[in-house]
Short mmCIF file of C-alpha atoms in Angstrom, two decimals:
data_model
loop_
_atom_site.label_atom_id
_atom_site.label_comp_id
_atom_site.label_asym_id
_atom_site.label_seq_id
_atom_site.Cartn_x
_atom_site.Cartn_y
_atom_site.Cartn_z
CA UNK U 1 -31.18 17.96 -0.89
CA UNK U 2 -31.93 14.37 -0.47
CA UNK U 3 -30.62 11.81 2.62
CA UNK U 4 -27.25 11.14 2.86
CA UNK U 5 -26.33 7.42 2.20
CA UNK U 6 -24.01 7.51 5.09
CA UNK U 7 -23.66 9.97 7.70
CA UNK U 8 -21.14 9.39 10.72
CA UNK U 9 -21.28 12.10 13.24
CA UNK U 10 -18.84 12.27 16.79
CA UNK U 11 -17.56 8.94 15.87
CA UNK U 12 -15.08 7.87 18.50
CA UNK U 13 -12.98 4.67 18.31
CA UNK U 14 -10.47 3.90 20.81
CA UNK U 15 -8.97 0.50 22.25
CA UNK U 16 -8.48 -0.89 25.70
CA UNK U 17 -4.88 -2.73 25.98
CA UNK U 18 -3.67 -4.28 29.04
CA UNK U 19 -0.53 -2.23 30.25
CA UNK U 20 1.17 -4.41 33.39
CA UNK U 21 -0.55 -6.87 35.47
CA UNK U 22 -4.31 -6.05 35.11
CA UNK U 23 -4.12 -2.35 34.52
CA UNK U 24 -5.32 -1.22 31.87
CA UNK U 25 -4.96 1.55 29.56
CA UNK U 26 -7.46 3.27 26.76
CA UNK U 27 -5.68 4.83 23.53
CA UNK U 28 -7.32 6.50 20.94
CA UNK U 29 -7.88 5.54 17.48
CA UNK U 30 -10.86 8.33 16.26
CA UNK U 31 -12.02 11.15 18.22
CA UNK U 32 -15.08 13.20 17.01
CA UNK U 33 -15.28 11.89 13.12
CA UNK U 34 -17.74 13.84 10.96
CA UNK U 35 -18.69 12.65 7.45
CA UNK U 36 -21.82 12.32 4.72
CA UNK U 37 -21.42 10.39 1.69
CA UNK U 38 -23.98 11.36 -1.04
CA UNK U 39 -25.79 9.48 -3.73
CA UNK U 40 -23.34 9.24 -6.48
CA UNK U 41 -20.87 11.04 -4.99
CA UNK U 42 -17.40 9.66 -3.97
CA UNK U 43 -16.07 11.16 -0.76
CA UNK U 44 -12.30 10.35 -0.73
CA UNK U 45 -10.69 9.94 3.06
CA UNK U 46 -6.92 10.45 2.70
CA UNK U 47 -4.39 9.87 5.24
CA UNK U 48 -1.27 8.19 6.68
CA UNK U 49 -1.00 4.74 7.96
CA UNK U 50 -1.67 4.96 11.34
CA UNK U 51 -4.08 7.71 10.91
CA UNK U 52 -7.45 5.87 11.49
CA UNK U 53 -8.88 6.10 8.07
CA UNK U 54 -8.82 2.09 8.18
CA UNK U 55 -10.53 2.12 11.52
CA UNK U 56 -13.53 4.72 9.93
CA UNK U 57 -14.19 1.31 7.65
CA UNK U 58 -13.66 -1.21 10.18
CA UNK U 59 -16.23 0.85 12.71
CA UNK U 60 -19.46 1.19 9.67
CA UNK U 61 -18.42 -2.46 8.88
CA UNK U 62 -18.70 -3.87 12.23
CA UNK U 63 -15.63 -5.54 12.02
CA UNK U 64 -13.52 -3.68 15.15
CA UNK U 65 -11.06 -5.51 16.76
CA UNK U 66 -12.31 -7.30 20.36
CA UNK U 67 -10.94 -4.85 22.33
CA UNK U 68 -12.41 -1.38 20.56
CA UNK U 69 -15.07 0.60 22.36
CA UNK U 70 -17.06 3.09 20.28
CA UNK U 71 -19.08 6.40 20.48
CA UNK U 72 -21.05 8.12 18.15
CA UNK U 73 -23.41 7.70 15.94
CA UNK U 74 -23.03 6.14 11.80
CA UNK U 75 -26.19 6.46 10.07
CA UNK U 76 -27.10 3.98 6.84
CA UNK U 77 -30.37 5.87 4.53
CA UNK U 78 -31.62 7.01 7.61
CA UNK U 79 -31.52 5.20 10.42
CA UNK U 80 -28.86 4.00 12.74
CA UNK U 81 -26.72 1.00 11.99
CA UNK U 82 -27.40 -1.51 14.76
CA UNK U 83 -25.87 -5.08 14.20
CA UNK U 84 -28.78 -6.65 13.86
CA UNK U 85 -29.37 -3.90 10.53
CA UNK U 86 -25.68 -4.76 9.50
CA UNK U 87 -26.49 -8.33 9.00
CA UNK U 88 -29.31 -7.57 6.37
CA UNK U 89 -27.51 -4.75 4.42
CA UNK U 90 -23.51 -5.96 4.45
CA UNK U 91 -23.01 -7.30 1.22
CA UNK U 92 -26.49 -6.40 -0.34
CA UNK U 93 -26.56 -2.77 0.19
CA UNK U 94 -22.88 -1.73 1.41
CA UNK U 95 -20.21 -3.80 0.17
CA UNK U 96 -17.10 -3.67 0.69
CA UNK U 97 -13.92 -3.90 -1.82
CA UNK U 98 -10.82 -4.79 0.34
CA UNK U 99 -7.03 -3.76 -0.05
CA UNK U 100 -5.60 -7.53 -0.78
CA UNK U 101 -5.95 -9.92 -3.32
CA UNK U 102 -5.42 -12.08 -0.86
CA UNK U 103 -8.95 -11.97 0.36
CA UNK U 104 -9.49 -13.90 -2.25
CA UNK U 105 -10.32 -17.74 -1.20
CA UNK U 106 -7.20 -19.26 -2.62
CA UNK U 107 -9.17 -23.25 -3.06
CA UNK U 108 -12.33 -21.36 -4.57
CA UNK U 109 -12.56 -20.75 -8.29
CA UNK U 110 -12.99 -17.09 -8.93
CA UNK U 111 -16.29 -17.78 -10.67
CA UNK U 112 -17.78 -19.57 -7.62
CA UNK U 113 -16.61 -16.81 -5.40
CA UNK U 114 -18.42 -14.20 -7.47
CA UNK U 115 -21.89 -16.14 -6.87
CA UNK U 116 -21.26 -15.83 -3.42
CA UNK U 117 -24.39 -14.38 -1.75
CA UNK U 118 -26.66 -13.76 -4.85
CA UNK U 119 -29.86 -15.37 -5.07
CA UNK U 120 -29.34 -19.46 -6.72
CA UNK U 121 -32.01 -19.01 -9.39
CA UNK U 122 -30.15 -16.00 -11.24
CA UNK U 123 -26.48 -16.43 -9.28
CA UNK U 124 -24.85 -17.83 -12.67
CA UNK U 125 -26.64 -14.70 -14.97
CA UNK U 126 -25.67 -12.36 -13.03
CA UNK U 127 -21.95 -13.69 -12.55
CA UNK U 128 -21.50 -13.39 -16.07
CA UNK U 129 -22.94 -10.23 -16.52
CA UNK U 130 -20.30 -9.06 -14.00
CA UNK U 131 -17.70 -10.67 -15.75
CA UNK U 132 -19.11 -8.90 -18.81
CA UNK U 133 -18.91 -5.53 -17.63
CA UNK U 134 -15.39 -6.29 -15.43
CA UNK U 135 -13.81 -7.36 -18.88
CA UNK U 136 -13.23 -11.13 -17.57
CA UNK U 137 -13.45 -13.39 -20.32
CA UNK U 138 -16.10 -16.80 -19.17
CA UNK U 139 -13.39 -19.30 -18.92
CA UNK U 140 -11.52 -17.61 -15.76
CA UNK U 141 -14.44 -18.09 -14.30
CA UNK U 142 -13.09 -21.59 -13.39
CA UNK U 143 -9.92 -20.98 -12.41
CA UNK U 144 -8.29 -20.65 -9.26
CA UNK U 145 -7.05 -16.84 -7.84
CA UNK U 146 -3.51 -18.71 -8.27
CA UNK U 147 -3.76 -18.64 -11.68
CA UNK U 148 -4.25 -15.22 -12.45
CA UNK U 149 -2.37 -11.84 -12.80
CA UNK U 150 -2.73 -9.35 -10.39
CA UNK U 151 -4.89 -7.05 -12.92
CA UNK U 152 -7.10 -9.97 -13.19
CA UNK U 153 -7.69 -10.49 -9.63
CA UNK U 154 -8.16 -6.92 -9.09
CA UNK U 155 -11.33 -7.35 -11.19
CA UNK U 156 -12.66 -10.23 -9.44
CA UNK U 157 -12.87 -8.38 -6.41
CA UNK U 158 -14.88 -5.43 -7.78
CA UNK U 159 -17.20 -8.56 -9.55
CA UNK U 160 -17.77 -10.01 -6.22
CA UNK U 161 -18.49 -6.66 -4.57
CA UNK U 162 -20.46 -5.47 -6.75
CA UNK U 163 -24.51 -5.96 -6.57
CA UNK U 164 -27.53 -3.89 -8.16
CA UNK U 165 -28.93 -3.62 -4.44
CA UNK U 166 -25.85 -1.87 -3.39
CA UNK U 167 -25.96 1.67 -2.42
CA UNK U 168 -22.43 2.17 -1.09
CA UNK U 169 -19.10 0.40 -1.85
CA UNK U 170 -16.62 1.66 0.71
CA UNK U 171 -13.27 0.74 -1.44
CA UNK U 172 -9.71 0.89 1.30
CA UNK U 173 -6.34 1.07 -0.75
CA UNK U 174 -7.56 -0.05 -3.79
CA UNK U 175 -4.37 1.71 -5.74
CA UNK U 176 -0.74 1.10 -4.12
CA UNK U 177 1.67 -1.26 -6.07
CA UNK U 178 -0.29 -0.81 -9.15
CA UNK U 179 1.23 0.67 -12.02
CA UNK U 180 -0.84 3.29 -13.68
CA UNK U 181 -2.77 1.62 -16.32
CA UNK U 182 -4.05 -0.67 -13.30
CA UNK U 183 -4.34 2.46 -11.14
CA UNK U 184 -6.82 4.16 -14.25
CA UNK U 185 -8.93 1.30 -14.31
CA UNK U 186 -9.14 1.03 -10.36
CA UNK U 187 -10.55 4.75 -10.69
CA UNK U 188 -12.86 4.19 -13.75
CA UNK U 189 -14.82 1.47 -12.01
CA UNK U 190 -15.00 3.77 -8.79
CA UNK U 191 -16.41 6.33 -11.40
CA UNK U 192 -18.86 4.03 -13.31
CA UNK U 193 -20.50 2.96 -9.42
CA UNK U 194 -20.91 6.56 -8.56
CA UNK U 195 -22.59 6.99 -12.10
CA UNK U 196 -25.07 4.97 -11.33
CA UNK U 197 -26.00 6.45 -7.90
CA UNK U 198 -23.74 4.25 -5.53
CA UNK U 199 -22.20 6.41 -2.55
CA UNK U 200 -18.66 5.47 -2.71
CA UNK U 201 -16.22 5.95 0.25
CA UNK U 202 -12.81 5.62 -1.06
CA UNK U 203 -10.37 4.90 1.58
CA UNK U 204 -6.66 5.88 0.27
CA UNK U 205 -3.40 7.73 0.96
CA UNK U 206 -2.85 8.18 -2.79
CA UNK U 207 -3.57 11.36 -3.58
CA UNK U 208 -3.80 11.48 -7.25
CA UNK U 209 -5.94 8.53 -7.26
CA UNK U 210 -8.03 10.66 -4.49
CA UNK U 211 -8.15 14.07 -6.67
CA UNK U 212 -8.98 12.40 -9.74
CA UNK U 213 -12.05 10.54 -8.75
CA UNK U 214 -13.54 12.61 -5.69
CA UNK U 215 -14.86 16.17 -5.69
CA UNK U 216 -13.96 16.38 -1.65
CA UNK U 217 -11.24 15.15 0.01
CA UNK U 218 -11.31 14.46 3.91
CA UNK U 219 -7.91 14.44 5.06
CA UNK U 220 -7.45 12.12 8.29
CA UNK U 221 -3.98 13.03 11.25
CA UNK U 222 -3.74 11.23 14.22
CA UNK U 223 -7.82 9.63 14.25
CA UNK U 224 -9.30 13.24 13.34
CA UNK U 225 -10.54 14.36 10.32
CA UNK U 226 -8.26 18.07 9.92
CA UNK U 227 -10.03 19.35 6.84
CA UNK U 228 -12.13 18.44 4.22
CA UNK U 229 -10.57 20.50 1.01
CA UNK U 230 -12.27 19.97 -2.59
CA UNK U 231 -10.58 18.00 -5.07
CA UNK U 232 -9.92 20.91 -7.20
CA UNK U 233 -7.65 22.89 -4.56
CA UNK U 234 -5.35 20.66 -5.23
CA UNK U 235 -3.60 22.23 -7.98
CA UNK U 236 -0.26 23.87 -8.49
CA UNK U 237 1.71 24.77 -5.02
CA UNK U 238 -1.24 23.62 -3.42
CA UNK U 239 -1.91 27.40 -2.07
CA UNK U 240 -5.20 27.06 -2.58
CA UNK U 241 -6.10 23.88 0.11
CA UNK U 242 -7.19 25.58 3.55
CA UNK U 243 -5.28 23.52 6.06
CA UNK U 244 -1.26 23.54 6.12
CA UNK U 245 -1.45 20.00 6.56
CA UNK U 246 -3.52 19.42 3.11
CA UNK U 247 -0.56 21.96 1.85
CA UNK U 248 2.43 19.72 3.49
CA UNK U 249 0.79 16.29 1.82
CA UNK U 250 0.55 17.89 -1.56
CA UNK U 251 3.84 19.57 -1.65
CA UNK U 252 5.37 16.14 -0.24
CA UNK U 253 4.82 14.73 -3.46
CA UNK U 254 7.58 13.89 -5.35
CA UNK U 255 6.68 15.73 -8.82
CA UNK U 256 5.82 18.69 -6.11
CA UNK U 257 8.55 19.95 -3.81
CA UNK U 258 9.04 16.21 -2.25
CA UNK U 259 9.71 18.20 0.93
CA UNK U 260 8.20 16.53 3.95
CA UNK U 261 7.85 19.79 5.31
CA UNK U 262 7.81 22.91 3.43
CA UNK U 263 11.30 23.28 1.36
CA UNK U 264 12.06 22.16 -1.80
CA UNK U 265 14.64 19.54 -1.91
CA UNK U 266 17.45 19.00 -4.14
CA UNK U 267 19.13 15.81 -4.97
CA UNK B 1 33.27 -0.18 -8.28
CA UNK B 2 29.89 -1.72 -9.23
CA UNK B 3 27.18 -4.18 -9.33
CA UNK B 4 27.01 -5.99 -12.48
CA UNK B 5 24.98 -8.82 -13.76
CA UNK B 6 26.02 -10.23 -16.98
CA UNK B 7 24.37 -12.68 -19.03
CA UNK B 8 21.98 -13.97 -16.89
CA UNK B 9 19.04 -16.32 -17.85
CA UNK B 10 16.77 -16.98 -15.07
CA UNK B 11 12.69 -18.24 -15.29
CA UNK B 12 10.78 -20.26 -12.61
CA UNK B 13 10.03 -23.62 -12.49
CA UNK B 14 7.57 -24.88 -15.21
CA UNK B 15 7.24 -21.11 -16.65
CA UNK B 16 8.77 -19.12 -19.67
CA UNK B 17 12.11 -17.43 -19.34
CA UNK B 18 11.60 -14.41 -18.06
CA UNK B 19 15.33 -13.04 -18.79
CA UNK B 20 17.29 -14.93 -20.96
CA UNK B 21 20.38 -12.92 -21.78
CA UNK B 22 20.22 -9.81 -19.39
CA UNK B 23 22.73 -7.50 -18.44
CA UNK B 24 22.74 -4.37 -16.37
CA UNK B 25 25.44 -2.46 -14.01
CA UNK B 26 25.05 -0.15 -11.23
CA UNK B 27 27.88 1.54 -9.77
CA UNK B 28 28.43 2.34 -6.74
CA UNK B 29 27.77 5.86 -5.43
CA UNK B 30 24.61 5.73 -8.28
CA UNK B 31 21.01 5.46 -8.31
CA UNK B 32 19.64 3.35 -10.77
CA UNK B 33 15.22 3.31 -11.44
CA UNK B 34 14.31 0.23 -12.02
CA UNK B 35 10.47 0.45 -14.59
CA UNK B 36 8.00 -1.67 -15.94
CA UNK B 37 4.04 -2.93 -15.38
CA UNK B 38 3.22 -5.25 -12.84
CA UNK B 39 4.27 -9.10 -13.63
CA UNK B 40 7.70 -7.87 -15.94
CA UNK B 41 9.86 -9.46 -13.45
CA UNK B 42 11.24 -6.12 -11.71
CA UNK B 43 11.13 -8.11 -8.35
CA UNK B 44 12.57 -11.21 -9.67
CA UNK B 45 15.80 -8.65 -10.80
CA UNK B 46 15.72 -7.36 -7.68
CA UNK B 47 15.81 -11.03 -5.51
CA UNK B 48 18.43 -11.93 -8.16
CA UNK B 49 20.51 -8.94 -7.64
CA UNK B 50 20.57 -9.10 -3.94
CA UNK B 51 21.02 -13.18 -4.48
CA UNK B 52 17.47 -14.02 -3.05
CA UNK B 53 17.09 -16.01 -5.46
CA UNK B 54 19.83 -17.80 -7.88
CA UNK B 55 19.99 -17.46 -11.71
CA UNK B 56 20.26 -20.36 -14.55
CA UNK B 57 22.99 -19.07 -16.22
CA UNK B 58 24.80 -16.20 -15.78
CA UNK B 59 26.02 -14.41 -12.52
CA UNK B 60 25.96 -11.58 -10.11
CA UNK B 61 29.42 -9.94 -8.96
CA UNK B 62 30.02 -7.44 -6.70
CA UNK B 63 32.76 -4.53 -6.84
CA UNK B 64 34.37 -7.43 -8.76
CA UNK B 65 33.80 -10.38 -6.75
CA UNK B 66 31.00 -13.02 -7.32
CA UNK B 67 27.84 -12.77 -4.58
CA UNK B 68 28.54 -14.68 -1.43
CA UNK B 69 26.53 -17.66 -1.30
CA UNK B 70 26.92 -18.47 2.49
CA UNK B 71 28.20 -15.03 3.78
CA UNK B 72 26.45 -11.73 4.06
CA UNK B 73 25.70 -10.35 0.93
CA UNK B 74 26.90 -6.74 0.12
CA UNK B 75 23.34 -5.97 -1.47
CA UNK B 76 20.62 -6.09 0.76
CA UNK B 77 16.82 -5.80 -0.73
CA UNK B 78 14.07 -3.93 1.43
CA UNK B 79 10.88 -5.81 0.54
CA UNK B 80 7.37 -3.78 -0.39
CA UNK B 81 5.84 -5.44 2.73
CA UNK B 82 7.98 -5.03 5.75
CA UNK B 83 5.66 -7.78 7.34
CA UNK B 84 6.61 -10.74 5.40
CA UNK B 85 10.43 -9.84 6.19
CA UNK B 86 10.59 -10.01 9.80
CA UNK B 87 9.65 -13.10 12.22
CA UNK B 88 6.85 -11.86 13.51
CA UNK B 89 7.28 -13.36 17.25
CA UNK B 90 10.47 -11.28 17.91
CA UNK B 91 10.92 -7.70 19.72
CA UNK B 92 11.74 -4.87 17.51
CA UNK B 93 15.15 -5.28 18.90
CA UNK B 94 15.76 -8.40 18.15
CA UNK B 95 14.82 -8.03 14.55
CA UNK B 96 17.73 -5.34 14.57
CA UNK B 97 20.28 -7.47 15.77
CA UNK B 98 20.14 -10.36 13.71
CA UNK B 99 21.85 -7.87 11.69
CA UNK B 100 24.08 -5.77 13.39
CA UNK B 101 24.17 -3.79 16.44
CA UNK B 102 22.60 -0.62 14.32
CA UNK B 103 24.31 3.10 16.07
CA UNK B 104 21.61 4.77 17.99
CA UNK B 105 22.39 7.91 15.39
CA UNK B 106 20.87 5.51 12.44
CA UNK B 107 17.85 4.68 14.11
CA UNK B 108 17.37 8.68 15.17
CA UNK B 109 17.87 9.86 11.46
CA UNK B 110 15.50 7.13 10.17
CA UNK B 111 12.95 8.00 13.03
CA UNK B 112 12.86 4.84 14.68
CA UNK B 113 11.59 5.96 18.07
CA UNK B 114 13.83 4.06 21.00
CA UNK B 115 10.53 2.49 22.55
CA UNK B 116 10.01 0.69 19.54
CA UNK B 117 12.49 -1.40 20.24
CA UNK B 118 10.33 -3.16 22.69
CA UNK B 119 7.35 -4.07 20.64
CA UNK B 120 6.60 -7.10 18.24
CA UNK B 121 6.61 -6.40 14.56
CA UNK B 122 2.45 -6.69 15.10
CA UNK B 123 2.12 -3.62 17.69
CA UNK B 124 3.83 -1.34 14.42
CA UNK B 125 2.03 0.50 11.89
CA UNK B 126 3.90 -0.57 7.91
CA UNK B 127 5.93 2.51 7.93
CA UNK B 128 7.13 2.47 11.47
CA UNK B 129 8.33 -1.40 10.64
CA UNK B 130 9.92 -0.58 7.28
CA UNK B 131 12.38 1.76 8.92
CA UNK B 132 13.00 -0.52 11.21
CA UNK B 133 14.16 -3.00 7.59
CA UNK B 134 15.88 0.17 6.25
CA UNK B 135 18.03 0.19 9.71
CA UNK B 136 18.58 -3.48 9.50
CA UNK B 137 20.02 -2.95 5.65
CA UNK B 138 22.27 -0.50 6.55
CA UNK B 139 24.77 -2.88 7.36
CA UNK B 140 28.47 -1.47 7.80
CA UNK B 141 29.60 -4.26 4.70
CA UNK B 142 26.32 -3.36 2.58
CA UNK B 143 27.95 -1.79 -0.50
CA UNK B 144 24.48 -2.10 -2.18
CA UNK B 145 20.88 -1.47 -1.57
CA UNK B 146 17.69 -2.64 -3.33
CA UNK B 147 14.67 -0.95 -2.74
CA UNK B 148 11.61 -2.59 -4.05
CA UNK B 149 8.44 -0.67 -3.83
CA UNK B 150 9.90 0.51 -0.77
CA UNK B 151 7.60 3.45 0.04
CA UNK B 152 4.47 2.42 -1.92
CA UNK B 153 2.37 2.17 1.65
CA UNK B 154 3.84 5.14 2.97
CA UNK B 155 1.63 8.33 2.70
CA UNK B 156 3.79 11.23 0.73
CA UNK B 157 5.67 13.33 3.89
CA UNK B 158 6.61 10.04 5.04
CA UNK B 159 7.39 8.96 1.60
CA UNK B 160 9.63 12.17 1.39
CA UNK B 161 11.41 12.05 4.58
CA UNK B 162 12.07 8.60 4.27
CA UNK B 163 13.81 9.01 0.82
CA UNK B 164 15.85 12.03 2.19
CA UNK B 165 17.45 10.25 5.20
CA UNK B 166 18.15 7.38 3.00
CA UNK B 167 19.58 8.66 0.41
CA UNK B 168 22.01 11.01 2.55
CA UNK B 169 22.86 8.18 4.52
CA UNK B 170 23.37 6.31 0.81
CA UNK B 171 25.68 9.69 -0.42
CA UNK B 172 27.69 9.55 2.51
CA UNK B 173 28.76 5.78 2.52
CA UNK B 174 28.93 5.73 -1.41
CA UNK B 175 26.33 3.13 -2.09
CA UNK B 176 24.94 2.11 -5.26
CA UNK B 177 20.96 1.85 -5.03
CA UNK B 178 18.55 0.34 -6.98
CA UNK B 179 15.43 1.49 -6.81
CA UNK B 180 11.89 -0.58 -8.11
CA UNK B 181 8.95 1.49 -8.41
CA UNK B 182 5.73 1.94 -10.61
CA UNK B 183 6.21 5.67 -9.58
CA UNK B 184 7.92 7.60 -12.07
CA UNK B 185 7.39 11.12 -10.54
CA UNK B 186 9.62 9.33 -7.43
CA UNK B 187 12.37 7.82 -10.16
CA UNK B 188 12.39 11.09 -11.71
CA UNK B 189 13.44 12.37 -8.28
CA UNK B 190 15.84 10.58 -7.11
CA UNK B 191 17.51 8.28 -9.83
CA UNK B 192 20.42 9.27 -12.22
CA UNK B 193 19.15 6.75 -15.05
CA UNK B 194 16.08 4.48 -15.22
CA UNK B 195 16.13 1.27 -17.06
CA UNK B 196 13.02 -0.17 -18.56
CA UNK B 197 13.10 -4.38 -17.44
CA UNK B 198 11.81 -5.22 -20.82
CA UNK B 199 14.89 -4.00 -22.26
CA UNK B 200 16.70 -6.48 -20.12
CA UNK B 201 14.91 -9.42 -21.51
#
């Protein structure tokens, strides 16, 4: 089997906060993470808010808060991801697709923003060849986020994340407050990176969006990763996923039992 | 007993009408689903019904009564994003009473932990902050509730529990409740009749 893309072994992340006067205090945000992302495969991490899964980005990304310390080791094709790496492959070979429109530069037109960080001689090609493929007709290509729907915008961030030298797109909450059409599209550009051989880390507490795209599923409590189930066990009553906790998620959902802990419930 | 808007024509400044003849009643002790795709103008209805915003022609009246311009309103809206509807540079507990003092029994059965109270609105995760705007609804004159994409950031046994304390909480006052959501396995759930926002138009 060839090289994971990404491999993140004993990753610990955990913050120092000042409690009274100059003592401090350490609290935990990951303990012991463990996870490979494949060529073309799409590893979904699913958990609650709160549960670290936005940390797990934030730690390959190099973008921690001040205060975070970290252990372990995240591994990029091989070899160790040192800042002085992350400056040459962020945004060339692992980009990253982020949960807001509103990372959008709101003076920029969207066009200009999608030529951000390609090479000048082709920048304007290849701009519209993403707008090609991300169904944006030329003409938005001058206008200003303001201007367009949220369906719209939603495309302009996969066009500006998207590169040929990229090799793995880590995507966090690309799904919540969409309605399904939007959600279905979300998921079929996920699926048409991992087609053509991107690793894609898809950062989510949706689970149908999770189940429909991935073939595993790490599930993320309290900064630790409790099991990693495969897409397909969730099915039916969910008897099938290994860890209660997998079982309590899927059974929480509302065309399940909507239980938040194991009874049916009745309105 | 109910909240009822009748023909009321509302659109923003510079832009087409967005609802030009609407009308729609909830009554109270009901749950009403509230559907549509993004940009239909479910949240508009929603800041209209809870008087957010004002409409063009038309009105909003309450058990009878038009919606208080100047005094609290009877129906409250809980926002998607629990961050944009709190000043950030107070304590939790301040946030709480700037609506009323909210009973100790509220805050248990929505699972606001009491050292909460303590912390700025930034030192919360979304869910743990959106109870604390579920609490702050619950006002003893509320009569109606609003819930717009309340639980879309919550994961789905907080989703669940959240919807369970609310809504017995909603049973036992009699509240009417509307509820905005792009999920329909949750309207299915909990609402006794959905309306589609295009057939308000």
């Amino acid at each position: 089997m060839s090289e994971p893309v990404l491999a993140v072994s004993g990753l610990d992340v955990s913050f120092v906060q000042y409690a009274k006067g100059l003592r401090t205090r350490t609290v935990p945000g990951i303990t012991g993470l463990d996870l490979e992302v494949a060529e073309g495969e799409i590893l979904a991490v699913l958990g609650a808010s709160g549960s670290g899964k936005t940390l797990l980005a934030q730690a390959i990304l190099g973008i921690l808060p001040h205060n975070a310390r970290t252990g372990g080791e995240i591994l990029f094709r091989g070899s160790r991801l040192t800042p002085a790496r992350r400056t040459r492959v962020l945004g060339r070979e692992i980009s990253y697709i982020p949960q807001s429109v509103t990372s959008l530069d709101p003076l920029m037109p969207v066009g200009a923003q999608v030529r951000i960080g390609l090479d000048a001689a082709v920048a304007e090609r290849v701009r519209r060849r993403l707008f090609a493929r991300y169904d944006l007709q030329d003409h938005v290509a001058g206008r200003y986020p303001h201007q367009l729907s949220g369906g719209m915008l939603r495309r302009v961030l996969f066009a500006t994340s998207v590169r040929d030298t990229v090799r793995l797109v880590i995507a966090d909450e690309p799904t919540p407050g969409l309605h399904a059409e939007a959600v279905e599209e979300v998921l079929r550009h996920l699926r048409e990176l991992a087609v053509s051989g991107v690793a894609v880390l898809l950062i989510t507490h949706d689970i149908r969006a999770a189940v429909s795209v991935a073939r595993r599923v790490a599930v993320m409590r309290e900064g630790r990763l409790v099991t990693m189930e495969t897409a397909d066990a969730f099915t039916g009553d969910g008897a099938e996923l290994r860890h209660p906790f997998a079982r309590d998620l899927w059974r929480a959902l509302p065309q399940n039992q909507f239980s938040p802990g194991g009874t049916e419930w009745h309105s | 007993m109910a909240l009822v808007i009748d023909g009321l024509g509302f659109a923003y400044p510079g832009g087409p009408p967005l609802f030009h003849d609407a009308s729609f009643r909830v009554e109270a002790g009901s749950v009403v689903g509230i559907t549509g795709p993004s940009g239909t103008g479910k949240s508009t209805l929603g800041a209209l019904l809870a008087g957010d915003i004002r409409p063009r022609l038309g009105g909003v009246t309450v058990d009878g009564a038009p919606l208080p311009r100047r005094a609290f309103r009877p129906v409250q809206l809980i926002h998607q994003h629990p961050e944009r509807a709190v000043n950030r540079t107070w304590r939790m507990s301040a946030v709480l009473r700037e609506s009323h003092a909210v009973p100790p029994e509220t805050l248990d059965r929505l699972g606001i932990k009491p050292e909460w109270a303590d912390r700025r609105p930034g030192e919360l995760s979304g869910g743990e902050l959106q109870r604390f705007c579920i609490a702050r609804a619950l006002h003893p004159a509320t009569r109606y509730l609003v819930a717009d994409e309340m639980t879309a950031m919550f994961d789905a046994i907080t989703q669940a529990a959240i919807w369970h304390r609310l809504l017995e909480i909603v049973r036992e006052r009699g509240l009417g409740m509307v509820v905005i959501s792009h999920e329909s396995a949750l309207l299915d759930r909990i609402c006794d009749e959905q309306v589609a926002v295009e057939t308000l138009r």
